[in-house]
Amino acid sequence: LQMRLPTWQDSGRLRGFGHIVFNTTESRNKAIQDLNGKNLQKRYLTIQEAKPSGSASGQAKPARSQPDGCRTIFVKNMPYRNVDEEDVQLVFRPCGKIVEGGVRLARNYTTRELKGFGYVEFKNPEGAFSAVQRAAKGDIVLKGRTCYVDYEEGAMKGSFRNADGKLWQKEHGNVHDDSDSKKRMRR
C-alpha cells in the first residue's frame, strides 16, 4: 500500500485529496465499494479509480495553431525544487536554438523558490512550434514531470529574477526592447 497526500507549497497544509496505490485489485475495489460516500471526521469521502494521465478523457490535448512569428513558449507543471534555467534549457534544446538568457523561471520574491512555471524564448518560431508539438505528445519531461507547453502571446514581464535574486532584465537587457527601438534610441 502506498499513499501520497499533496500539500500546498506555501503553507504545507494538505490539499484535501490523495492518491492510494493498493497491492491488489480486490483491495482497491473493496475500498471503492465500501468507503465511497462515507463520512470521516465530518468530511465525506469520494473514492474513485484514478483517471488516466493527460486530460480528463485520457487523450492528449492537440496542440493549437501557432500565432504568427511566435518564438516564446509558456511552460507549466515544472518541479518546484532542484530545477534551474540550465535544466530547462537542456530539455528544450532539441527543439531549436534558445536565445541567450531565453529561459525565465518564475520565483517567489522573498524565498526564491520556483513557482512551477516559466518561459522559453527561441531564436526562431520553428523552435517554439517543435516544443509545443512535442509537449502535445507528452515528450517534454523535466525531472520526472510531464510539462504543459503552449505559445506565449502576452507582453513579457521584466520582473523575473534568477536563483541568485538578480533581475533578469539587468543581466540580459530590457525585455521590451526590440532591434527597431534600439536603433531609435541611438539616433
Tab-separated table of C-alpha atoms in Angstrom:
chain	number	residue	atom	x	y	z
A	1	LEU	CA	0.000	0.000	0.000
A	2	GLN	CA	1.380	3.422	-0.993
A	3	MET	CA	-0.229	6.757	-0.165
A	4	ARG	CA	0.526	10.277	-1.462
A	5	LEU	CA	-1.122	13.332	0.081
A	6	PRO	CA	-0.296	16.549	-1.822
A	7	THR	CA	0.281	19.713	0.209
A	8	TRP	CA	0.142	23.410	-0.620
A	9	GLN	CA	3.609	24.741	-1.424
A	10	ASP	CA	3.326	27.914	0.657
A	11	SER	CA	1.728	26.575	3.866
A	12	GLY	CA	2.454	22.841	3.788
A	13	ARG	CA	-1.216	22.078	4.567
A	14	LEU	CA	-2.964	19.134	2.943
A	15	ARG	CA	-4.788	19.965	-0.287
A	16	GLY	CA	-7.818	17.810	0.506
A	17	PHE	CA	-7.197	14.839	-1.773
A	18	GLY	CA	-4.762	11.971	-2.052
A	19	HIS	CA	-3.678	9.019	-4.135
A	20	ILE	CA	-3.502	5.467	-2.847
A	21	VAL	CA	-1.863	2.550	-4.647
A	22	PHE	CA	-3.314	-0.750	-3.453
A	23	ASN	CA	-1.453	-4.053	-3.504
A	24	THR	CA	-4.298	-5.891	-5.199
A	25	THR	CA	-7.221	-5.067	-7.462
A	26	GLU	CA	-9.567	-6.706	-4.947
A	27	SER	CA	-8.499	-4.367	-2.126
A	28	ARG	CA	-8.936	-1.366	-4.446
A	29	ASN	CA	-12.428	-2.469	-5.474
A	30	LYS	CA	-13.382	-3.119	-1.836
A	31	ALA	CA	-12.265	0.389	-0.812
A	32	ILE	CA	-14.241	1.966	-3.664
A	33	GLN	CA	-17.344	-0.051	-2.813
A	34	ASP	CA	-17.230	0.201	0.998
A	35	LEU	CA	-15.809	3.691	1.630
A	36	ASN	CA	-17.117	5.900	-1.172
A	37	GLY	CA	-19.624	8.396	0.240
A	38	LYS	CA	-18.809	7.562	3.874
A	39	ASN	CA	-18.266	10.267	6.492
A	40	LEU	CA	-14.765	10.585	8.017
A	41	GLN	CA	-14.289	13.250	10.706
A	42	LYS	CA	-17.096	15.450	9.356
A	43	ARG	CA	-15.953	15.075	5.737
A	44	TYR	CA	-17.490	12.938	3.033
A	45	LEU	CA	-15.109	10.674	1.157
A	46	THR	CA	-15.143	10.365	-2.597
A	47	ILE	CA	-13.192	7.319	-3.653
A	48	GLN	CA	-12.810	6.570	-7.326
A	49	GLU	CA	-10.460	4.885	-9.728
A	50	ALA	CA	-7.647	7.137	-10.974
A	51	LYS	CA	-8.145	8.781	-14.327
A	52	PRO	CA	-5.508	8.144	-16.983
A	53	SER	CA	-2.779	10.772	-17.123
A	54	GLY	CA	-3.266	13.617	-19.589
A	55	SER	CA	-6.664	15.244	-19.901
A	56	ALA	CA	-9.807	14.079	-18.120
A	57	SER	CA	-10.725	11.918	-21.102
A	58	GLY	CA	-7.303	10.275	-21.131
A	59	GLN	CA	-6.470	11.735	-24.530
A	60	ALA	CA	-3.570	14.150	-25.042
A	61	LYS	CA	-4.810	17.619	-25.914
A	62	PRO	CA	-3.903	18.537	-29.509
A	63	ALA	CA	-1.542	21.485	-29.927
A	64	ARG	CA	-3.196	24.680	-31.092
A	65	SER	CA	-2.044	26.539	-34.177
A	66	GLN	CA	0.961	28.796	-33.777
A	67	PRO	CA	0.431	32.572	-33.740
A	68	ASP	CA	2.387	34.382	-36.468
A	69	GLY	CA	6.038	34.853	-35.543
A	70	CYS	CA	5.631	33.492	-32.002
A	71	ARG	CA	9.022	32.448	-30.616
A	72	THR	CA	8.216	32.259	-26.895
A	73	ILE	CA	6.527	29.389	-25.069
A	74	PHE	CA	4.892	29.161	-21.661
A	75	VAL	CA	5.810	26.053	-19.636
A	76	LYS	CA	3.923	24.866	-16.557
A	77	ASN	CA	3.836	21.799	-14.302
A	78	MET	CA	7.569	22.085	-13.681
A	79	PRO	CA	9.071	20.762	-10.429
A	80	TYR	CA	9.271	23.255	-7.577
A	81	ARG	CA	12.691	22.102	-6.379
A	82	ASN	CA	16.071	21.128	-7.811
A	83	VAL	CA	15.498	22.763	-11.200
A	84	ASP	CA	17.330	25.717	-12.679
A	85	GLU	CA	17.492	27.527	-16.000
A	86	GLU	CA	20.160	25.142	-17.342
A	87	ASP	CA	17.948	22.084	-16.697
A	88	VAL	CA	15.091	23.667	-18.633
A	89	GLN	CA	17.455	24.646	-21.436
A	90	LEU	CA	18.724	21.048	-21.727
A	91	VAL	CA	15.168	19.731	-22.073
A	92	PHE	CA	14.186	22.268	-24.764
A	93	ARG	CA	17.494	22.429	-26.682
A	94	PRO	CA	16.489	19.575	-29.073
A	95	CYS	CA	13.531	21.715	-30.215
A	96	GLY	CA	15.697	24.571	-31.505
A	97	LYS	CA	18.176	27.280	-30.601
A	98	ILE	CA	17.318	29.258	-27.472
A	99	VAL	CA	18.325	32.917	-27.242
A	100	GLU	CA	20.875	33.893	-24.596
A	101	GLY	CA	19.018	34.326	-21.323
A	102	GLY	CA	15.909	32.941	-23.034
A	103	VAL	CA	14.880	30.721	-20.105
A	104	ARG	CA	12.992	32.598	-17.383
A	105	LEU	CA	11.607	30.755	-14.362
A	106	ALA	CA	9.047	32.366	-12.070
A	107	ARG	CA	10.246	32.520	-8.452
A	108	ASN	CA	8.773	33.616	-5.152
A	109	TYR	CA	10.053	37.136	-4.491
A	110	THR	CA	11.206	36.517	-0.916
A	111	THR	CA	12.046	32.795	-0.736
A	112	ARG	CA	13.389	32.465	-4.315
A	113	GLU	CA	11.549	29.137	-4.604
A	114	LEU	CA	10.250	28.199	-8.028
A	115	LYS	CA	6.550	28.663	-8.730
A	116	GLY	CA	6.371	25.770	-11.195
A	117	PHE	CA	6.178	27.714	-14.456
A	118	GLY	CA	8.375	29.724	-16.769
A	119	TYR	CA	9.068	30.894	-20.305
A	120	VAL	CA	11.478	29.824	-23.030
A	121	GLU	CA	12.343	32.092	-25.959
A	122	PHE	CA	13.696	30.509	-29.146
A	123	LYS	CA	15.717	32.220	-31.887
A	124	ASN	CA	13.058	31.348	-34.450
A	125	PRO	CA	9.377	30.336	-34.488
A	126	GLU	CA	10.229	26.780	-35.586
A	127	GLY	CA	11.751	26.064	-32.167
A	128	ALA	CA	8.570	27.134	-30.393
A	129	PHE	CA	6.474	25.060	-32.811
A	130	SER	CA	8.621	21.980	-32.205
A	131	ALA	CA	8.397	22.374	-28.399
A	132	VAL	CA	4.600	22.696	-28.417
A	133	GLN	CA	4.216	19.713	-30.770
A	134	ARG	CA	6.499	17.515	-28.629
A	135	ALA	CA	4.669	18.543	-25.450
A	136	ALA	CA	1.301	17.669	-27.018
A	137	LYS	CA	2.631	14.109	-27.404
A	138	GLY	CA	3.855	14.083	-23.778
A	139	ASP	CA	7.529	14.126	-24.802
A	140	ILE	CA	8.608	17.098	-22.659
A	141	VAL	CA	9.559	15.703	-19.244
A	142	LEU	CA	11.546	17.699	-16.693
A	143	LYS	CA	12.901	15.792	-13.676
A	144	GLY	CA	10.118	13.221	-13.928
A	145	ARG	CA	7.246	15.659	-14.516
A	146	THR	CA	5.448	15.944	-17.839
A	147	CYS	CA	5.296	19.626	-18.711
A	148	TYR	CA	2.423	21.509	-20.315
A	149	VAL	CA	3.660	23.831	-23.070
A	150	ASP	CA	1.757	26.490	-25.003
A	151	TYR	CA	2.551	29.582	-27.055
A	152	GLU	CA	3.052	32.791	-25.095
A	153	GLU	CA	1.353	35.773	-26.699
A	154	GLY	CA	1.099	38.276	-23.842
A	155	ALA	CA	3.506	41.089	-23.011
A	156	MET	CA	6.599	39.764	-21.329
A	157	LYS	CA	7.142	40.852	-17.758
A	158	GLY	CA	10.501	42.330	-16.819
A	159	SER	CA	10.474	41.277	-13.168
A	160	PHE	CA	11.977	37.783	-13.422
A	161	ARG	CA	14.852	37.002	-11.065
A	162	ASN	CA	17.436	34.256	-11.320
A	163	ALA	CA	18.324	31.873	-8.469
A	164	ASP	CA	20.721	34.466	-7.004
A	165	GLY	CA	17.970	37.087	-6.862
A	166	LYS	CA	19.395	39.243	-9.671
A	167	LEU	CA	16.875	40.782	-12.022
A	168	TRP	CA	16.834	39.010	-15.377
A	169	GLN	CA	16.343	42.379	-17.051
A	170	LYS	CA	19.641	43.732	-15.657
A	171	GLU	CA	21.589	40.734	-16.929
A	172	HIS	CA	20.005	40.388	-20.355
A	173	GLY	CA	18.568	43.814	-21.158
A	174	ASN	CA	15.069	45.190	-21.259
A	175	VAL	CA	12.587	42.554	-22.437
A	176	HIS	CA	10.514	45.180	-24.177
A	177	ASP	CA	13.367	46.319	-26.428
A	178	ASP	CA	13.483	45.099	-29.982
A	179	SER	CA	16.011	45.950	-32.664
A	180	ASP	CA	13.903	48.855	-34.029
A	181	SER	CA	13.574	50.573	-30.666
A	182	LYS	CA	17.304	50.127	-30.002
A	183	LYS	CA	18.077	51.803	-33.337
A	184	ARG	CA	15.738	54.686	-32.451
A	185	MET	CA	17.490	55.141	-29.117
A	186	ARG	CA	20.908	55.525	-30.843
A	187	ARG	CA	19.729	58.333	-33.122
